[in-house]
Each structure stands twice: as C-alpha cells, then as structure tokens.
C-alpha cells in the first residue's frame, strides 16, 4: 500500500527481477521483494542464495539483475563484470552488526577488541577464561568452547578482518558451525563457558538464550552494546557493518528494477524490521538513492 | 471317437475352403505311404553338432525327419535332446555362445544359410515347450498374438477359434476367452500353447517334453491331439517318457551320452534311429535295448 | 504272543529298543543351549528391525510435533513469506518440486527403460563395450549426489548445454542422478520376466522388438514403475545438487520449466527456513518436513500398491 | 508325386501372405535396427554422463593443482582453504568422511542385516509384504529432514543416554554418522533381503533336512550363500554414506578437525563442497577450485569402493552358479 | 564286493557301538523276515492327508513303511509323492499354509505330537532332494555341516571319510576335499548330498527323485548305493521312473490323482501298496496296471 513513496507504480508494472547472492542479505531482499510484490503484483521477484561469490559470478555474467553481498566486490569480480560490460554500483540497504555472545550465566559483560582478538587470532593458545588477559569480571579458569560460523561466509570474513586485521586470519581449532548460524546460538546456550560470534539478528531472535557482549569502542574506551542506535551512529565499532546490493546499470533501465530499488531504500524501516537488521539512517538512505540515480543516468 | 473324427473332418474341410481354389486336391490320408525312401523330407540333418561356448553338447547327428510323421527323440537326461530340437527352428541363435555345425536342410534348403532369416524360420516351424508358457494375457490374446505380429488382423476371431478347436480346447474355454490364461490348469495351458502355435499356421511343430509337467489325463488329451495334428503338420517331439514315444510316434531317435576316456567331456550322439516299433521291440543296438527296457536311465 | 518264535521275539525286542531310543530323541527336543541361542538370535533380529522402524517413526513424530502449530492446508496453498512466517506456505515450492519431478519422469523413464532393455535384451555381454556400459552404470549409482550438482553446474547450467539457472536444468541434473537407479531397477524387472515368455514369443516368429514391446515390457511394467517411483522419490528429496544448480530460495509465484526467473523446490525451502534466525521459520521448516514426508509416503504407497496389485507371479 | 506337389501349392496359397516356405526375411527390418540403435544410445548416455563428470571435475582440479602441490593436498594434516594463509591438507576432511561413514555403517550393518534376515527367514509373507516397503520409505526420506532430526532430536537424546561422553557443541561426528546410518539401513536391509531371498530354497531345505535350527540355517547357510549380494549392498550403502551431504552438513558441522572423536564437530568432504559451493567464495580463486579437487577425490573414492565391491561380488558369485 | 561287505560290516559295528548300551540287540541281516505282519515298522500312516492353504493335495493315505526296506512312491506328476514324503520328516512345517491331518507314527511315536521337536525329527530322518543341493562350500565342509551343527566336532575327519565312503564317493574326491562342491558333476553332487545326510547318522533316509537330474551312469551308481545303504537305513524313495522303482525297491506305493466331479479339485490318493514285484507283475488294480505298463502317464 506504500506505492506513493515507491514512485507511484500503482500495480501496473510487470516483468521479473532476479536477485542472487549472499544468504546474509537474502532475508532483506526477500522482505523487500515480498512487500514490493504486494504493491506491484505484476512483478516477479526471486531471491537466490548462491553466496556472495556465486552471486557475483552470475551477476557479472549478466544472469541476474541485482547481487546481494555481505562483503565488497573483489578485484577479480570487478574484472569479470568489466569484461562482460556490466556496470554496477554498490548500494547500501541496511546496517548489520556481529555480536560476540556468551552464555547468560557468564558474568562477563564487556570485552575489548584486543581480548576478542587474543581469543580468536591465528595460533591463539587461549582455551580457558583464565588465559584471557584483563577481564573485568572474575570468571576463574573455566575452559572455553568456541563457536563460529562457516568459513565461507561473509560473517567470517568480516569478523576476522575487523578483529584480527586481515580477512581469513583466525585460529582454526574451534567449533565451526557451518551452514546454520543457529548452531552458534545453541552451542553457546548449552555451555556456560562457551563463546561465539553471530550476526546480530540471530541474537535478536534467540529470546535470551545467549547474551551479547558489549565491545569497548577503541576510540572512546566505552563499552558499547549492539543496538539500532549504536550501530546507526557508528559507535558500535569495529563489529558494525553495512549490507549491500549491487544493481547492474542495464537492469536499472528496466522500470520495475528501478522502482524496486527505490522502494527498497524508501521502505527500509519495515524491510529491515522484518529481517531483523538495523535500518539505515536518513543520510545513508539519501546516499544510496543518489548512487542508484547516478547509475541510471549512466 | 466318432465325434473326434467328425471334428477332424470339419477341420479338413475348413482348410480345403481356405485353400481357395477348388482345383487343388488335398492329400487324403491314405497316401501317407510309409515307403521311407520316397517320402518327403522335412528336415535332413547331416553331421549336425552343437557347441555351447565351445563345448560340444551333441555331435555328428544325421537323420531325416519325414512329413506328417511324429518323430520322437528319446534318451537320458542331458543327452542333448532339447539342444538338437532347438537347432531345428534356430532357437539356439538366442543362446549366446551356441554354435551349430554340420548341414541342416529344411525342405532341401540350408536352414543356416547366410540369407536365411531366423525370424522367418520360426514362423514356419513352431515350438511347444516343456513347461507351459502362456503369456500373461487373456486366452484370446495368447492365441491372437502370432497372427497379430504377422499382421494378419483380418478374421482374427475365426483364426483364434479354429486354432483353439484344433487344440481341442475350444469347448473348455469358449466362454472365458477374455480371462487370464494363468487361470487355466497345466494341461489346458499346454494345449493353449499348442493352439497359439497352430494359429500362425506353421509347417512343422517341435515339442520339447510337452507333457512332462502334466497329469495323466491332460497327457492323454495332448497325445490324442498330436495324433490328430499330424494329419496337417509334421511333428518332432522330445520325451523322457518311453511309453509316450511308443504310443504316439512313427519314428524314434535314441540319443545317448558319450564320455571321453577321462570322463571330462560328455556329449550326446545318435545311437539309433528307426521306426518306433522297431526301436521298442527289436532294436539294433544293445544300448537301445537296455534303455528302452529300463535297465539303465 | 506266547506262540511267537524266538526270532520274532528278538525282533520285537529290537523294535522296542529302537522305539525307546527314538522316543527319547524326538521328544527330548533340542539342547537347551540351542533353544536359548535361537531365542536370543530371534530377539536380536526383531530388535534390529524394531530400531530401524522406530527411527522412522521418531523422525515423523518429531517433525509433526515441532511443526504441529502450522500444519494446515495453508501450508499447501500459501506462498513463502519473509514478513509473516506464521502464514507462510510452500505452494510455489511444491509446484516447483512437481515440475522438477515431472521433468525427471519424462526424461528418466524412456532413457532408463531404453538402457535397461538394451542391456538385458540386446547387448551381447561378450563384447567389452557392453560390459563397460554395465560397469559404468553401477559406478554411477554410487556417485555422490553433490558431484552431480557440480556436473549440473559445469555442464548443464553453464558449459556445453548452457541452459542457465532454469528449472529444466535442475530436472536434468536430478534425472542424471537417478538414472542409474532407474536403469538398475528396470533391468531387474525385465530380468524377472521368465525366459520362457521370450522363447514362446520368438518361437511364434516374433522379432526381438516385437517380443520386447508386446511381451517383456508389459510384464515388467509393475516392476519398472515401482523402481521408477522409488528412484523419483529420492530425487524429490534431494537438496544438495539443487543448491548447486541454482534453485532460488525465495519465489512467490509458480515457476515454469524454461522460465529464467527462478524456481525453488520443497527441500531447498525447508533447508533455507531452518537456517533462519527467527524461530517461526523453524516451525515452518518442521511443518515442511511433514509435507515432504507426506509426499514421499504418498509416492511410496502408490509404488507398493502398484507392486502388490500388478505383480505377476510366475 | 504329383499329389504332393499339389499339396505344397495348396499350403502356399492357404497361408495367404507372401511366398510360402521362403526362409528369407520379407523385409529388411530397418525398424528393428533403428530401435536397437536408439536403445544403444540410451545406454550410451551413461557413459557420456561419466565423461562429463570427469571433465567437469578434472578441468578445475588441474587449475587447483597448478597452485597447490599434490603432496600438500594429499598428505597435509590441516584443512583451512578459506583461512589466511590457506592450508590445503585434505586429510582432516577425508578422515571426517571416514568417521561419519564408519558410525553410519556401525549402526546400519547390524540393523540392516538383522532386518534382512528377519524378513527373509522369519517373517510371514504377509509381514514381509508390509514391513519391507515401510523400510523402503525410510530410504526416500529427504536427507535434510534426517539432518535436522539428528541435530535437534538425536543429539540431545544421545547426550542424555550417554552423559559420560565429552559432549560439546550441537554438532558431533558420531551423531551425524548415526543419522547417516538411519538413512542407509533400508539400502542394506532391502538389498540384502533380496540377496537372501534369492538363495535357492534347496539349500535351506538341505540344511533343515539335516536337523539344523532356523538360526543355524540363517547364519550358516543362507547368510554365507548370499554373501556376495550382502557385500554389494553394504558397499552401495557405504558409497551413499560417503556421498551424503545434507546430514553431515547439518549435524557434523564444519570444523576440519583431524580427529576420531564421537562427539567432536568435523567437516566431511561433502559438507565442505556443499557449504563452500553455496558460500561467499569468489569464483576463480584457489579456494573455489578446491571444491572441484575435493569433488574429484570423492568421486575417485566411491569409484574405488565400487570396483572393489564388483570384484568381490564376482568372486563370490562364481562359486555359486 | 567282498570289500563292500566288509565295509558295511565295519559300519554296522560302528553303529552298534554308537547304540550305547549293549542290551539292545542290533538286528542282524538274516532276521529281515518278509513276514509283513511281524516286521518292524518305521512309519505307520493312518489316513494322512495334506492341505496347502486349505486345498487338499493328498488325502487318506494309509501305509506302513518297514525297517531296512526301500519303499518306493510312484505315480504321475502332481499326485503328491513329494508332499507325502515331506510329511515324513516334517519338512512341510516349513511351507506356510501346509497342514497335515491323520495319524503318522514313527517307531510308534506320533510324529506330529505336541511335544515333538521337528528339528530333532529331521536329525533322525534325513532327506535327499531331486536337484542335488550341495552347499556352496568345500566338499569337506558339506559333509561336516551336519556333525558340526550337532556339536559332534570330535573325530570329524573320520566321520566325513566314513560318510563319503558309505556314499561311494571317497575314492573320487579324497584328493580334493577342500575344493568347492560345485566343481563336482551332478551325480557326484547327489552322492555328496547322500554322504552329507549319512554323516548325521540318521535312522531313515527320504529321497525325492534323487536321480531325475542325473545321467544313466550316475543313476546306476546311486541305485547300487541305495541297495547297499538299506542294510543300515530304511529308505523311502520317490521316483517318476518306474524302471527304477522296479530295480531297487522292496515295496512300492502307487499314487494317483483323483478329480472331483467338476474337475475343479484334484488330490492324490493311494491306489495300491504292495511288494514291488507284485505291483509290477500282477497289480490288484486296473489303474496300477495301466500306469506301470505305460498306457497312461
Ligand atoms: N544354454 C546352455 N549353455 C551351456 N550348456 C548347455 C546349455 N543348454 C544345455 N547345455 C548342455 O548341453 C547338454 C545337453 O543339454 P540338453 O538340455 O539338450 O539335454 P536334454 O537331453 O534335453 O536333457 P533333459 O532331458 O534333462 O531336458 C547338457 O550337458 C547341458 O548341460
Ligand atoms: N508349496 C505348495 N503350495 C501349494 N500347493 C502345493 C505346494 N507344493 C505342492 N503343491 C501342490 O500339491 C500337489 C502335489 O504336489 P507334489 O509336488 O507333491 O507332487 P509330486 O507327485 O511330487 O509331483 P512331481 O512328480 O511333479 O514332483 C500338486 O497339485 C501341487 O500343485
Ligand atoms: Mg531337455
Ligand atoms: Mg515331486
């Protein structure tokens, strides 16, 4: 019913929009697609989850209109797009945060980036709470089980880069949960001394089964919890991030794709709400819409 | 018996009618002279042998099969009766590794000649098997199968009826032609197989122990039938039952297993071939006598 | 009795002796050890069977309990929804699965049965190439489904066939996956038709194809159908290869076979829902499993009915 | 003589169609040949499939081995292709595949064979007719369903039953293996039952005739006689276990640990492929090619398994026919 | 022959020893008086009938089988010979739906009594089948199978040897006891099955057409063997070969198929049971005469 904001399509558009890519961003695009199709029932939107890499592969081959990405496009992928004459723009559609989670019974409330890095860095020898230096709460020397998501995921890439300084750098002896991030939640919920990291939305939905830690802002030195506000105002660093979609210039020539993206940005609040992500700020929305417009102009 | 005769009579009439032109005289029974030298030969076997994957099963069989005779093949199990019989309509072609050697003439033509089509051969030379093997279809479809694949779809009902009559089965099944052939008794099934075979109007019928799975009553019926059928067809029958051979056949061939010195190889060979009466009362060979008198086997 | 001579008396005695031995022997029963062993063995067999069946029952019950709050007809008629998982359904996914399986049937039945006929009725097993084909089919039956996914991606979606991420490409991939199973099942069914039927047909002057077409195939149909259904129900439940050949996860309209605007399938949707953060989706996934099991059970029951109804006893 | 000729003629005409006693084919039967060729083509498709599988795996694998040495791949003990720096030692995931398959077979062989013996030797025909298909339903259950069943039902249950094991995390190699076992039970049961039912009744009767008990007949006569079929069923089940993706992906996890532990989370070869192929890895990178190298290894493993089974079956078979 | 006799002698001694208590006199050969009324009975059948799933296969069979006789059952196919034979060692228990009615005494004991264990019965009453059915094991293991399952593992080699000797097979196989039994010829396989049966030292041996799959030479050997074995065992043999019955048996039972009025039901019944010579030369019934003279069947 919000079609006036989306450019006044009035349900008379038709055509198809193919979206593929990151499974992290997929819920957003799905919510956007669903809401958009309520208004524009003639448009068929599909959202695939081939992963960011798989998504770009298809995107740069001209097989999709929009690519979901939980990381920026890489050099190789840019080259592939270029060689196929695909123009694109990176458009932010939401904010996300990663949460370091522990069991609710665990007295620890806040950690510094160094402490998290101590635990997760390559070759880390930390396997009990006593090994972690400078914790404010006294947790004794209980052994610490670690949970992390699949190493092929954007979450993994983002976390390792933000915490350990380089993408893919991490210790290897932890419980790699793989495909289903609920595994981290269940693992940490079932073990009083476990620790793990997951996308913020999984914590939101876990109904208190796990406790997200506050992360000390490296600049201000204050402990910051992940909330909509802190993520939006940029104080939840370094684990706050943006989520992106990549529309192609060619696709934007189609009225329905343009309408869809405009809708995606304008209706950001209900969309991110449905997918439990952090909505964009007004400034972010404007920036995104500018990028879309510039791509349409060519 | 009078009834049987009249049935045979009517069948003969039907054939005469089918013959199409009145001018052709259908040979009356009396001409079946038993002067062997003069009689028409259906098969002439000259040194026929069969190998399975290189191993000889029968060797050096030479004999002539005459028209409108019932020729019986007897001998102990494994002597190659079935093997020999299956050469006569090239059923052995279907067994991988089976090779036939020697000369085998059918009405003077080499049955294994290069331009001979085995499918055509089997249309002319029908076969009935030891175990009744009706198709899992209705009685009607069983009999109609042959005519149908030959493309003779006209007058099918009539063909089926006359084949079933010839096989002395019509009366028993005429009310249930559409029911499954598996519902018939063993003997009825075997007669159905004979009817099925007759329906393609072969020239010769080969029968491999057609009664061995049947009870004496069914056996009797089929024996009667054979004797009736030989008016029209030439019949070669394999049997392990010497009484049966004695009862129905005109000529009998006795095959025996031969072993080589170290008992490693065994193959069938023809011991004696003569008029049935001679074989059973006054055989030329001791081994035949031993066999038919029940001393061995 | 007194009149009996001494010989007869001895015979009678001997008989009595033998009788008592026999009596003891046949009445004594087996040694206790054997009886106990036999009982334990039987109990173990029952236990094995029971555990296997229990596994199945637990699986169904577990899914039904987890998904019970969503089990309704809406599940079959509603589309996927990100906004309100409580009212979401699998309509488009079910439709996608039906199309996929339809494609599998259309492709595997003629090709699978054709291959089986060739191998059983035509191929000369003394020729090395026929043995290679046979061996190859046995090997293919053991190749992991994920490898078929890779094949589908490299050869069907891209590469030589270059069909793109369309439903038909998924159908082909699944077809290749189950084809060996279908061939093996069809061969078995064809082999079960007794040689006497073939002989009977050949002896009437039927050609090979006439024999196959009119006798062997009709008699083998129940067996073939059963094999095909069991193989196809496996295809219906496959997830991994479909993920690779691009079954999209969010589709809110009924897909088409050749349309390039995406498709999805029931197991893919189940998998995707179960991964979500929101618990509502987990319930939806469990309910989806119930639907899936229902579909599989239906197909299997049909196969069993077919087998029992038309199976030819020779 | 004249009369006989006349009869010949009469039969010729009586038969109606074509020259009577001609032994030549009335037509060249091109149709027959065309059909045979088409059927042959169908069978050939399987060869094409294999070739395509090999090519689609081999091409990127060659790319992969251009950058990673075969030795490091086969004998390295650390598997971290997505890490920085990457490690390509495939042993952990191969071992994981073996461990989950082992646990699968550990339950499936006794359960499957027990069920098979029961069905073939003890069950009444009616019982067999209902139980066997029911078991076969289990073979058709989507593996995603079994995966979640393992994760959310079997795992907690096993922890309650076996609290002394060092449980940690929701995923465990052993649980995944047992779930794989549940999946392959029907394969073993159904195929072994076929093999046992195919043992000639004569052998059974011979043994009963010697005063053997039912158990002895089953174990000493039927079982050994059906061994080739039983071995074949187990090998097929093994390749299914080795090739199973969804169950291990969900229930075993993604930690490429070089471990034999029952409760430990491991990553199998299929789980690696399934996860990485749908993950965020950019195509054209070494990591991406890893998928194919692992796929090739998996393919070769099942191939070898199958060849062994065919050998075994053939060896045993020669003895019985 | 002298050798054979001494072999038989030594076997008899072994059995006497096995009898365990000296008090039981093992009957010497001379006592085999043919005074039927006095002779020891192994089986007494009184109105025995068998139904398969409710359908009668044989009905109302009453006859006595005597010790150390060879008793032959003859009759056309399907008359229930095998069915009847399989009652005698409760092999019919293994066929679902088979029911036995009437009284069947074995050494005076009701064979179907509630406390009788069929497994035990089959140890005492061995069986040899129509098709040789050796286990797919070595020759040695085949013969040792029975003793092993009975737990008699001592002196196994000796048991095997003496069983093979009794079956007149020892000389032919003594050098290849470890090779697979399937490598033997059909006749050797059948003798192996007899040896396997003897090895459990039964009291009675049932044979169901033991020679029908064999060539005449093997058949001859097995017939000789039967005549030797009857010194020690009682033998009941089914045969479709009347000559064989005439050659080897002491008494012959002739069974025939009976049909009811509308030919829907058929069952086997006993026509005549008497000394073999009588059956074959001077039978009491017309039907027996027709059958043995080969007029039917
Ligand atoms: N398909 C085959 N392959 C190999 N050997 C065969 C085949 N068919 C028959 N034989 C062998 O050929 C020989 C003759 O067999 P055949 O079946 O012709 O005997 P038969 O006289 O018909 O015996 P029976 O009375 O038992 O039917 C036997 O040694 C048999 O083992
Ligand atoms: N397992 C069974 N179930 C049902 N009917 C059976 C079974 N076994 C035999 N019959 C039937 O019982 C009757 C007698 O069969 P049986 O095998 O005893 O005959 P037979 O005299 O041994 O014949 P043959 O000489 O062919 O061996 C037949 O009508 C047969 O069809
Ligand atoms: Mg034969
Ligand atoms: Mg019998």
Tab-separated table of N, CA, C and O and ligand atoms in Angstrom, chain B residues 82 130 208-209, ligand 3:
chain	number	residue	atom	x	y	z
B	82	UNK	N	16.939	-81.680	-26.159
B	82	UNK	CA	16.440	-80.309	-26.312
B	82	UNK	C	17.363	-79.503	-27.205
B	82	UNK	O	16.919	-78.724	-28.048
B	130	UNK	N	8.492	-77.467	-22.677
B	130	UNK	CA	8.272	-78.408	-21.586
B	130	UNK	C	7.294	-77.860	-20.558
B	130	UNK	O	6.319	-78.506	-20.200
B	208	UNK	N	8.958	-79.960	-26.950
B	208	UNK	CA	10.007	-80.398	-26.022
B	208	UNK	C	9.357	-80.871	-24.725
B	208	UNK	O	8.965	-80.070	-23.895
B	209	UNK	N	9.249	-82.178	-24.579
B	209	UNK	CA	8.622	-82.778	-23.395
B	209	UNK	C	7.320	-82.076	-23.046
B	209	UNK	O	7.155	-81.575	-21.925
F	3	LIG	MG1	15.522	-81.056	-22.336
